[in-house]
XYZ file of N, CA and C in Angstrom:
375
model
N -8.205 17.510 15.075
C -9.385 17.019 14.385
C -9.056 16.587 12.959
N -8.226 17.379 12.279
C -7.872 17.068 10.908
C -7.108 15.743 10.817
N -6.258 15.466 11.813
C -5.485 14.214 11.849
C -6.415 13.019 12.002
N -7.436 13.134 12.828
C -8.409 12.049 13.022
C -9.158 11.802 11.715
N -9.564 12.863 11.055
C -10.280 12.762 9.785
C -9.410 12.050 8.755
N -8.122 12.414 8.699
C -7.175 11.786 7.788
C -7.012 10.295 8.095
N -6.891 9.973 9.378
C -6.738 8.575 9.785
C -7.971 7.763 9.401
N -9.154 8.336 9.589
C -10.391 7.649 9.213
C -10.445 7.434 7.707
N -10.064 8.446 6.955
C -10.044 8.329 5.500
C -9.091 7.218 5.077
N -7.907 7.181 5.683
C -6.939 6.144 5.363
C -7.436 4.753 5.693
N -8.064 4.610 6.845
C -8.594 3.316 7.270
C -9.717 2.847 6.341
N -10.600 3.748 5.986
C -11.679 3.418 5.043
C -11.085 2.985 3.717
N -10.093 3.719 3.248
C -9.436 3.381 1.987
C -8.787 2.014 2.023
N -8.128 1.679 3.121
C -7.480 0.368 3.238
C -8.522 -0.751 3.226
N -9.648 -0.532 3.878
C -10.719 -1.542 3.852
C -11.228 -1.757 2.422
N -11.440 -0.661 1.711
C -11.908 -0.738 0.321
C -10.861 -1.446 -0.538
N -9.591 -1.086 -0.330
C -8.504 -1.706 -1.096
C -8.460 -3.216 -0.861
N -8.588 -3.636 0.392
C -8.554 -5.070 0.698
C -9.678 -5.815 -0.026
N -10.862 -5.240 -0.009
C -11.997 -5.860 -0.710
C -11.691 -6.024 -2.193
N -11.203 -4.951 -2.813
C -10.899 -4.989 -4.251
C -9.786 -5.988 -4.550
N -8.742 -5.967 -3.735
C -7.621 -6.884 -3.955
C -8.069 -8.337 -3.851
N -8.904 -8.643 -2.865
C -9.392 -10.012 -2.707
C -10.223 -10.431 -3.912
N -11.018 -9.513 -4.460
C -11.793 -9.817 -5.657
C -10.887 -10.094 -6.857
N -9.685 -9.527 -6.827
C -8.703 -9.721 -7.909
C -7.796 -10.927 -7.647
N -8.062 -11.691 -6.596
C -7.305 -12.901 -6.332
C -6.137 -12.757 -5.363
N -5.993 -11.604 -4.747
C -4.942 -11.417 -3.750
C -5.346 -12.091 -2.450
N -4.364 -12.643 -1.755
C -4.587 -13.193 -0.414
C -3.895 -12.253 0.566
N -4.679 -11.613 1.418
C -4.143 -10.630 2.368
C -3.434 -11.379 3.495
N -2.174 -11.022 3.722
C -1.372 -11.652 4.777
C -1.260 -10.761 6.007
N -1.038 -9.455 5.776
C -0.896 -8.514 6.894
C -1.380 -7.149 6.476
N -1.779 -6.398 7.492
C -2.123 -4.980 7.288
C -1.307 -4.151 8.273
N -0.897 -3.001 7.808
C -0.168 -2.029 8.648
C 1.069 -2.642 9.306
N 1.931 -3.196 8.480
C 3.207 -3.737 8.955
C 4.104 -2.544 9.266
N 4.399 -2.345 10.556
C 5.126 -1.150 11.002
C 6.489 -1.505 11.572
N 7.458 -0.713 11.159
C 8.787 -0.720 11.749
C 9.160 0.734 11.968
N 10.192 0.995 12.734
C 10.520 2.384 13.061
C 10.870 3.216 11.831
N 11.273 2.555 10.751
C 11.690 3.274 9.544
C 10.632 3.278 8.454
N 9.453 2.711 8.713
C 8.415 2.752 7.693
C 7.243 1.841 7.992
N 6.252 1.926 7.139
C 5.036 1.118 7.260
C 4.587 0.698 5.877
N 4.076 -0.524 5.814
C 3.459 -1.012 4.582
C 1.990 -1.240 4.901
N 1.119 -0.646 4.094
C -0.317 -0.719 4.366
C -0.846 -2.150 4.293
N -0.509 -2.849 3.209
C -1.031 -4.214 3.010
C 0.095 -5.078 2.442
N 0.217 -6.265 2.988
C 1.103 -7.269 2.407
C 0.198 -8.419 1.992
N 0.323 -8.820 0.724
C -0.546 -9.858 0.182
C 0.255 -10.756 -0.742
N -0.370 -11.866 -1.129
C 0.218 -12.743 -2.132
C -0.739 -12.781 -3.311
N -0.167 -12.603 -4.509
C -0.954 -12.649 -5.735
C -0.189 -13.488 -6.749
N -0.769 -14.597 -7.145
C -0.136 -15.512 -8.106
C 1.291 -15.864 -7.676
N 1.437 -16.220 -6.419
C 2.701 -16.640 -5.797
C 3.773 -15.545 -5.752
N 3.364 -14.297 -5.838
C 4.265 -13.148 -5.705
C 3.877 -12.386 -4.441
N 4.849 -12.073 -3.606
C 4.583 -11.264 -2.421
C 4.427 -9.810 -2.882
N 3.304 -9.211 -2.500
C 3.003 -7.845 -2.932
C 2.979 -6.914 -1.725
N 3.754 -5.859 -1.836
C 3.771 -4.808 -0.820
C 2.947 -3.676 -1.399
N 1.842 -3.369 -0.729
C 0.838 -2.495 -1.324
C 0.685 -1.219 -0.512
N 0.867 -0.111 -1.201
C 0.651 1.213 -0.611
C -0.731 1.675 -1.055
N -1.532 2.134 -0.094
C -2.881 2.626 -0.394
C -2.894 4.129 -0.164
N -3.335 4.869 -1.166
C -3.466 6.316 -1.055
C -4.919 6.678 -1.323
N -5.536 7.271 -0.317
C -6.959 7.619 -0.400
C -7.098 9.132 -0.376
N -7.873 9.637 -1.293
C -8.118 11.076 -1.413
C -9.621 11.343 -1.346
N -9.949 12.520 -0.851
C -11.355 12.958 -0.853
C -11.642 13.877 -2.038
N -10.562 14.341 -2.702
C -10.725 15.124 -3.919
C -9.468 14.928 -4.767
N -9.539 15.339 -6.003
C -8.379 15.198 -6.882
C -7.578 16.501 -6.964
N -7.853 17.416 -6.056
C -7.190 18.719 -6.059
C -5.686 18.673 -5.886
N -5.184 17.637 -5.235
C -3.734 17.495 -5.030
C -3.154 16.387 -5.889
N -3.843 16.002 -6.929
C -3.378 14.931 -7.797
C -3.920 13.587 -7.339
N -3.535 12.567 -8.066
C -4.014 11.224 -7.734
C -3.201 10.655 -6.577
N -3.683 9.565 -6.048
C -2.937 8.876 -4.997
C -1.590 8.393 -5.491
N -1.511 8.062 -6.770
C -0.240 7.601 -7.331
C 0.834 8.677 -7.217
N 0.432 9.931 -7.368
C 1.380 11.055 -7.299
C 2.014 11.171 -5.921
N 1.352 10.663 -4.903
C 1.831 10.800 -3.523
C 2.905 9.773 -3.148
N 3.145 8.810 -4.023
C 4.176 7.802 -3.738
C 5.491 8.320 -4.329
N 6.094 9.214 -3.590
C 7.324 9.889 -4.016
C 8.533 8.951 -3.904
N 9.675 9.396 -4.397
C 10.887 8.582 -4.284
C 11.259 8.381 -2.816
N 11.020 9.374 -1.988
C 11.281 9.223 -0.540
C 10.394 8.108 0.028
N 9.116 8.120 -0.324
C 8.179 7.089 0.147
C 8.596 5.717 -0.391
N 9.037 5.669 -1.636
C 9.477 4.405 -2.230
C 10.678 3.835 -1.478
N 11.618 4.701 -1.068
C 12.767 4.237 -0.295
C 12.331 3.646 1.043
N 11.401 4.320 1.718
C 10.904 3.823 3.007
C 10.183 2.486 2.830
N 9.379 2.381 1.781
C 8.679 1.120 1.502
C 9.679 0.015 1.178
N 10.702 0.331 0.403
C 11.731 -0.656 0.050
C 12.429 -1.188 1.300
N 12.805 -0.278 2.169
C 13.496 -0.682 3.402
C 12.606 -1.574 4.279
N 11.348 -1.199 4.385
C 10.408 -1.974 5.203
C 10.126 -3.330 4.563
N 10.022 -3.364 3.248
C 9.795 -4.627 2.538
C 10.987 -5.572 2.725
N 12.190 -5.044 2.638
C 13.380 -5.873 2.863
C 13.408 -6.431 4.280
N 12.989 -5.628 5.234
C 12.893 -6.106 6.615
C 11.917 -7.272 6.699
N 10.762 -7.126 6.088
C 9.739 -8.178 6.114
C 10.272 -9.463 5.464
N 10.849 -9.318 4.277
C 11.354 -10.494 3.559
C 12.462 -11.194 4.350
N 13.309 -10.415 5.006
C 14.380 -10.984 5.818
C 13.801 -11.750 7.000
N 12.868 -11.138 7.706
C 12.269 -11.785 8.880
C 11.489 -13.051 8.507
N 10.889 -13.037 7.323
C 10.113 -14.202 6.871
C 10.973 -15.237 6.152
N 12.262 -14.917 6.000
C 13.202 -15.790 5.260
C 12.712 -16.037 3.830
N 12.336 -14.945 3.170
C 11.799 -15.044 1.808
C 12.523 -14.095 0.847
N 13.783 -13.835 1.119
C 14.543 -12.931 0.257
C 14.660 -13.431 -1.180
N 14.539 -14.748 -1.391
C 14.645 -15.308 -2.737
C 13.280 -15.460 -3.415
N 12.225 -15.014 -2.753
C 10.862 -15.154 -3.278
C 10.524 -13.945 -4.176
N 9.791 -14.153 -5.272
C 9.400 -13.005 -6.107
C 8.526 -12.026 -5.306
N 8.804 -10.744 -5.504
C 8.040 -9.715 -4.788
C 7.905 -8.491 -5.692
N 6.901 -7.669 -5.371
C 6.707 -6.438 -6.143
C 5.995 -5.407 -5.279
N 5.981 -4.181 -5.780
C 5.287 -3.072 -5.119
C 4.090 -2.664 -5.967
N 2.914 -2.669 -5.363
C 1.693 -2.228 -6.003
C 1.185 -0.994 -5.268
N 0.430 -0.175 -5.961
C -0.195 0.988 -5.340
C -1.682 0.976 -5.692
N -2.504 1.221 -4.682
C -3.942 1.368 -4.880
C -4.290 2.821 -4.599
N -4.896 3.473 -5.580
C -5.339 4.858 -5.448
C -6.859 4.860 -5.352
N -7.364 5.527 -4.320
C -8.814 5.556 -4.092
C -9.279 7.001 -3.981
N -10.328 7.315 -4.705
C -10.944 8.634 -4.621
C -12.326 8.468 -4.014
N -12.513 9.065 -2.820
C -13.800 9.030 -2.127
C -14.467 10.391 -2.286
N -15.620 10.403 -2.900
C -16.371 11.656 -3.040
C -17.797 11.426 -2.554
N -18.355 12.471 -1.953
C -19.715 12.365 -1.416
C -20.689 11.934 -2.500
N -21.593 11.040 -2.098
C -22.685 10.567 -2.943
C -22.211 9.886 -4.231
N -21.006 9.347 -4.232
C -20.485 8.609 -5.379
C -19.815 7.329 -4.913
N -19.785 6.356 -5.795
C -19.052 5.132 -5.500
C -17.557 5.460 -5.489
N -16.788 4.811 -4.612
C -15.334 5.040 -4.606
C -14.725 4.655 -5.953
N -13.795 5.474 -6.406
C -13.041 5.154 -7.623
C -11.738 4.494 -7.173
N -11.557 3.245 -7.572
C -10.407 2.464 -7.125
C -9.571 2.082 -8.339
N -8.276 2.408 -8.271
C -7.350 2.035 -9.328
C -6.177 1.277 -8.716
N -5.794 0.190 -9.358
C -4.677 -0.640 -8.910
C -3.570 -0.554 -9.941
N -2.389 -0.221 -9.487
C -1.205 -0.193 -10.344
C -0.226 -1.249 -9.848
N -0.117 -2.337 -10.599
C 0.819 -3.395 -10.226
C 2.220 -3.017 -10.696
N 3.230 -3.500 -9.976
C 4.622 -3.173 -10.315
C 4.804 -1.670 -10.457
N 4.315 -0.945 -9.480
C 4.315 0.530 -9.550
C 5.725 1.119 -9.555
N 6.660 0.443 -8.888
C 8.049 0.891 -8.882
C 8.943 -0.270 -8.494
N 10.220 -0.103 -8.760
C 11.220 -1.116 -8.443
C 11.773 -0.870 -7.053
N 12.357 -1.902 -6.480
C 13.045 -1.777 -5.192
C 14.125 -0.736 -5.321
N 14.161 0.183 -4.391
C 15.176 1.229 -4.396
C 16.325 0.784 -3.514
N 17.522 0.819 -4.084
C 18.713 0.437 -3.319
C 18.884 1.385 -2.137
N 19.234 0.813 -1.010
C 19.338 1.629 0.203
C 20.762 2.037 0.458
């Protein structure tokens, strides 16, 4: 049951993130790009830069912000998956970056959405 609740929270967060990103001028290209070594929640283009976006949704701030959850291990997995995407799309020479969207969902309140552009650099594999 807890896993289903978590999946629903994540899906709701990704929907909210997409809405916010589009309002900020991002063009959503893909959602949930999955490979055996990782997943990227959203791939978008913003001002001609390919953006690999990790969305972290929380129901409380008891475990820190969503930004805190993007550990170096997670960054390595995102880097590897992003390189796979760029290779398959033949866009290795195209500008790209990693953004993180942190969302706090609390009962009877509007979602708090924060976007951190260039959240981290590509981690060498």
